[in-house]
Amino acid sequence: MFNTQPVEPTNNLADQAADTATDAIKTTQRAANSTLDSLNSTVQGLRRQAAPLLNRATESANAYLQQGLDAVHGGTDKVRAQARSASTRTVNYIKDEPVKSILIAAAAGAVLTALVQIASRSRDDR
């Protein structure tokens, strides 16, 4: 009663569609894997190229840092030497000219006192 012939072509067509879909998926997977392999190779190459550049940059930064530290130490030593020299000259001047030194110190104190009074008055006027 039932005709079974039309069922076979439909199954055959479905099988062909499934095979085609499977082939398409496999082709897509191969293409994706190939692309990922290529991308991985590119990243590895860039990493190999970047490492020496980063090492050189680090070495340069360290060299500049060392130069800066040396300059600061040299500057500090120079300032200390100048401070010692000024201190020695001041002590010698006070020994050689004690009266003059006292008068200079008193005048400097008077000027500082006057400046403090002027500054405090101008704040009170606000």
PDB file of C-alpha atoms in Angstrom:
ATOM      1  CA  MET A   1       0.000   0.000   0.000  1.00  0.00           C
ATOM      2  CA  PHE A   2       2.643   2.485   0.846  1.00  0.00           C
ATOM      3  CA  ASN A   3       5.225   3.411  -1.707  1.00  0.00           C
ATOM      4  CA  THR A   4       8.765   3.177  -0.232  1.00  0.00           C
ATOM      5  CA  GLN A   5      10.648   4.527  -3.207  1.00  0.00           C
ATOM      6  CA  PRO A   6      10.455   8.253  -2.341  1.00  0.00           C
ATOM      7  CA  VAL A   7      11.973   7.619   1.101  1.00  0.00           C
ATOM      8  CA  GLU A   8      15.294   6.397  -0.282  1.00  0.00           C
ATOM      9  CA  PRO A   9      16.078   9.526  -2.344  1.00  0.00           C
ATOM     10  CA  THR A  10      15.259  11.683   0.692  1.00  0.00           C
ATOM     11  CA  ASN A  11      17.603   9.682   2.908  1.00  0.00           C
ATOM     12  CA  ASN A  12      20.261   9.844   0.229  1.00  0.00           C
ATOM     13  CA  LEU A  13      19.796  13.621  -0.081  1.00  0.00           C
ATOM     14  CA  ALA A  14      19.960  14.007   3.717  1.00  0.00           C
ATOM     15  CA  ASP A  15      23.139  11.928   3.832  1.00  0.00           C
ATOM     16  CA  GLN A  16      24.690  14.068   1.109  1.00  0.00           C
ATOM     17  CA  ALA A  17      23.728  17.261   2.984  1.00  0.00           C
ATOM     18  CA  ALA A  18      25.211  15.860   6.208  1.00  0.00           C
ATOM     19  CA  ASP A  19      28.412  14.861   4.393  1.00  0.00           C
ATOM     20  CA  THR A  20      28.668  18.299   2.814  1.00  0.00           C
ATOM     21  CA  ALA A  21      28.149  19.971   6.191  1.00  0.00           C
ATOM     22  CA  THR A  22      30.762  17.712   7.785  1.00  0.00           C
ATOM     23  CA  ASP A  23      33.224  18.500   4.988  1.00  0.00           C
ATOM     24  CA  ALA A  24      32.543  22.231   5.408  1.00  0.00           C
ATOM     25  CA  ILE A  25      33.139  21.992   9.170  1.00  0.00           C
ATOM     26  CA  LYS A  26      36.398  20.088   8.656  1.00  0.00           C
ATOM     27  CA  THR A  27      37.577  22.620   6.061  1.00  0.00           C
ATOM     28  CA  THR A  28      36.719  25.473   8.400  1.00  0.00           C
ATOM     29  CA  GLN A  29      38.555  23.772  11.269  1.00  0.00           C
ATOM     30  CA  ARG A  30      41.649  23.255   9.103  1.00  0.00           C
ATOM     31  CA  ALA A  31      41.571  26.892   8.001  1.00  0.00           C
ATOM     32  CA  ALA A  32      41.151  28.071  11.597  1.00  0.00           C
ATOM     33  CA  ASN A  33      43.992  25.836  12.789  1.00  0.00           C
ATOM     34  CA  SER A  34      46.219  27.051   9.981  1.00  0.00           C
ATOM     35  CA  THR A  35      45.426  30.669  10.840  1.00  0.00           C
ATOM     36  CA  LEU A  36      46.105  30.069  14.538  1.00  0.00           C
ATOM     37  CA  ASP A  37      49.409  28.345  13.729  1.00  0.00           C
ATOM     38  CA  SER A  38      50.415  31.270  11.546  1.00  0.00           C
ATOM     39  CA  LEU A  39      49.409  33.752  14.231  1.00  0.00           C
ATOM     40  CA  ASN A  40      51.334  31.777  16.858  1.00  0.00           C
ATOM     41  CA  SER A  41      54.445  31.823  14.670  1.00  0.00           C
ATOM     42  CA  THR A  42      54.106  35.564  14.182  1.00  0.00           C
ATOM     43  CA  VAL A  43      53.724  36.164  17.923  1.00  0.00           C
ATOM     44  CA  GLN A  44      56.740  33.969  18.678  1.00  0.00           C
ATOM     45  CA  GLY A  45      58.798  35.863  16.111  1.00  0.00           C
ATOM     46  CA  LEU A  46      57.769  39.209  17.562  1.00  0.00           C
ATOM     47  CA  ARG A  47      58.583  37.970  21.045  1.00  0.00           C
ATOM     48  CA  ARG A  48      62.079  36.908  19.916  1.00  0.00           C
ATOM     49  CA  GLN A  49      62.612  40.307  18.266  1.00  0.00           C
ATOM     50  CA  ALA A  50      61.285  42.270  21.242  1.00  0.00           C
ATOM     51  CA  ALA A  51      63.419  40.567  23.907  1.00  0.00           C
ATOM     52  CA  PRO A  52      66.765  42.085  22.813  1.00  0.00           C
ATOM     53  CA  LEU A  53      65.140  45.512  22.415  1.00  0.00           C
ATOM     54  CA  LEU A  54      63.708  45.343  25.908  1.00  0.00           C
ATOM     55  CA  ASN A  55      67.075  44.218  27.280  1.00  0.00           C
ATOM     56  CA  ARG A  56      68.816  47.147  25.589  1.00  0.00           C
ATOM     57  CA  ALA A  57      66.186  49.569  26.874  1.00  0.00           C
ATOM     58  CA  THR A  58      66.622  48.227  30.404  1.00  0.00           C
ATOM     59  CA  GLU A  59      70.411  48.535  30.163  1.00  0.00           C
ATOM     60  CA  SER A  60      70.096  52.125  28.908  1.00  0.00           C
ATOM     61  CA  ALA A  61      67.691  53.034  31.697  1.00  0.00           C
ATOM     62  CA  ASN A  62      70.043  51.534  34.275  1.00  0.00           C
ATOM     63  CA  ALA A  63      72.990  53.431  32.803  1.00  0.00           C
ATOM     64  CA  TYR A  64      71.061  56.736  32.933  1.00  0.00           C
ATOM     65  CA  LEU A  65      70.010  55.992  36.493  1.00  0.00           C
ATOM     66  CA  GLN A  66      73.616  55.317  37.498  1.00  0.00           C
ATOM     67  CA  GLN A  67      74.763  58.541  35.802  1.00  0.00           C
ATOM     68  CA  GLY A  68      72.084  60.453  37.689  1.00  0.00           C
ATOM     69  CA  LEU A  69      73.081  58.910  40.994  1.00  0.00           C
ATOM     70  CA  ASP A  70      76.745  59.677  40.329  1.00  0.00           C
ATOM     71  CA  ALA A  71      75.857  63.279  39.488  1.00  0.00           C
ATOM     72  CA  VAL A  72      73.831  63.638  42.693  1.00  0.00           C
ATOM     73  CA  HIS A  73      76.651  62.171  44.774  1.00  0.00           C
ATOM     74  CA  GLY A  74      79.171  64.446  43.061  1.00  0.00           C
ATOM     75  CA  GLY A  75      76.915  67.462  43.602  1.00  0.00           C
ATOM     76  CA  THR A  76      76.400  66.558  47.248  1.00  0.00           C
ATOM     77  CA  ASP A  77      80.135  66.255  47.808  1.00  0.00           C
ATOM     78  CA  LYS A  78      80.690  69.615  46.113  1.00  0.00           C
ATOM     79  CA  VAL A  79      78.033  71.312  48.255  1.00  0.00           C
ATOM     80  CA  ARG A  80      79.524  69.809  51.420  1.00  0.00           C
ATOM     81  CA  ALA A  81      82.970  71.067  50.478  1.00  0.00           C
ATOM     82  CA  GLN A  82      81.612  74.542  49.766  1.00  0.00           C
ATOM     83  CA  ALA A  83      79.720  74.560  53.093  1.00  0.00           C
ATOM     84  CA  ARG A  84      82.881  73.543  54.970  1.00  0.00           C
ATOM     85  CA  SER A  85      84.860  76.252  53.183  1.00  0.00           C
ATOM     86  CA  ALA A  86      82.231  78.904  53.960  1.00  0.00           C
ATOM     87  CA  SER A  87      82.130  77.792  57.587  1.00  0.00           C
ATOM     88  CA  THR A  88      85.917  77.983  57.864  1.00  0.00           C
ATOM     89  CA  ARG A  89      85.977  81.443  56.260  1.00  0.00           C
ATOM     90  CA  THR A  90      83.219  82.628  58.620  1.00  0.00           C
ATOM     91  CA  VAL A  91      85.032  81.362  61.712  1.00  0.00           C
ATOM     92  CA  ASN A  92      88.281  82.961  60.534  1.00  0.00           C
ATOM     93  CA  TYR A  93      86.501  86.271  59.829  1.00  0.00           C
ATOM     94  CA  ILE A  94      84.941  86.249  63.298  1.00  0.00           C
ATOM     95  CA  LYS A  95      88.382  85.575  64.844  1.00  0.00           C
ATOM     96  CA  ASP A  96      90.000  88.355  62.802  1.00  0.00           C
ATOM     97  CA  GLU A  97      87.175  90.923  63.164  1.00  0.00           C
ATOM     98  CA  PRO A  98      85.180  90.121  66.351  1.00  0.00           C
ATOM     99  CA  VAL A  99      83.669  93.610  66.876  1.00  0.00           C
ATOM    100  CA  LYS A 100      82.705  93.994  63.239  1.00  0.00           C
ATOM    101  CA  SER A 101      81.165  90.495  63.294  1.00  0.00           C
ATOM    102  CA  ILE A 102      79.024  91.356  66.333  1.00  0.00           C
ATOM    103  CA  LEU A 103      77.829  94.592  64.691  1.00  0.00           C
ATOM    104  CA  ILE A 104      76.935  92.721  61.469  1.00  0.00           C
ATOM    105  CA  ALA A 105      75.030  90.059  63.457  1.00  0.00           C
ATOM    106  CA  ALA A 106      73.138  92.731  65.405  1.00  0.00           C
ATOM    107  CA  ALA A 107      72.225  94.582  62.199  1.00  0.00           C
ATOM    108  CA  ALA A 108      71.033  91.362  60.562  1.00  0.00           C
ATOM    109  CA  GLY A 109      68.927  90.563  63.661  1.00  0.00           C
ATOM    110  CA  ALA A 110      67.384  94.024  63.606  1.00  0.00           C
ATOM    111  CA  VAL A 111      66.496  93.711  59.926  1.00  0.00           C
ATOM    112  CA  LEU A 112      64.919  90.273  60.470  1.00  0.00           C
ATOM    113  CA  THR A 113      62.924  91.576  63.461  1.00  0.00           C
ATOM    114  CA  ALA A 114      61.645  94.517  61.400  1.00  0.00           C
ATOM    115  CA  LEU A 115      60.640  92.200  58.546  1.00  0.00           C
ATOM    116  CA  VAL A 116      58.737  89.898  60.918  1.00  0.00           C
ATOM    117  CA  GLN A 117      56.895  92.864  62.455  1.00  0.00           C
ATOM    118  CA  ILE A 118      55.956  94.221  59.025  1.00  0.00           C
ATOM    119  CA  ALA A 119      54.727  90.827  57.896  1.00  0.00           C
ATOM    120  CA  SER A 120      52.624  90.319  61.023  1.00  0.00           C
ATOM    121  CA  ARG A 121      51.067  93.823  60.682  1.00  0.00           C
ATOM    122  CA  SER A 122      50.117  93.195  57.044  1.00  0.00           C
ATOM    123  CA  ARG A 123      48.380  89.930  58.085  1.00  0.00           C
ATOM    124  CA  ASP A 124      46.521  91.711  60.874  1.00  0.00           C
ATOM    125  CA  ASP A 125      45.335  94.414  58.414  1.00  0.00           C
ATOM    126  CA  ARG A 126      43.564  91.834  56.233  1.00  0.00           C
TER     127      ARG A 126
END
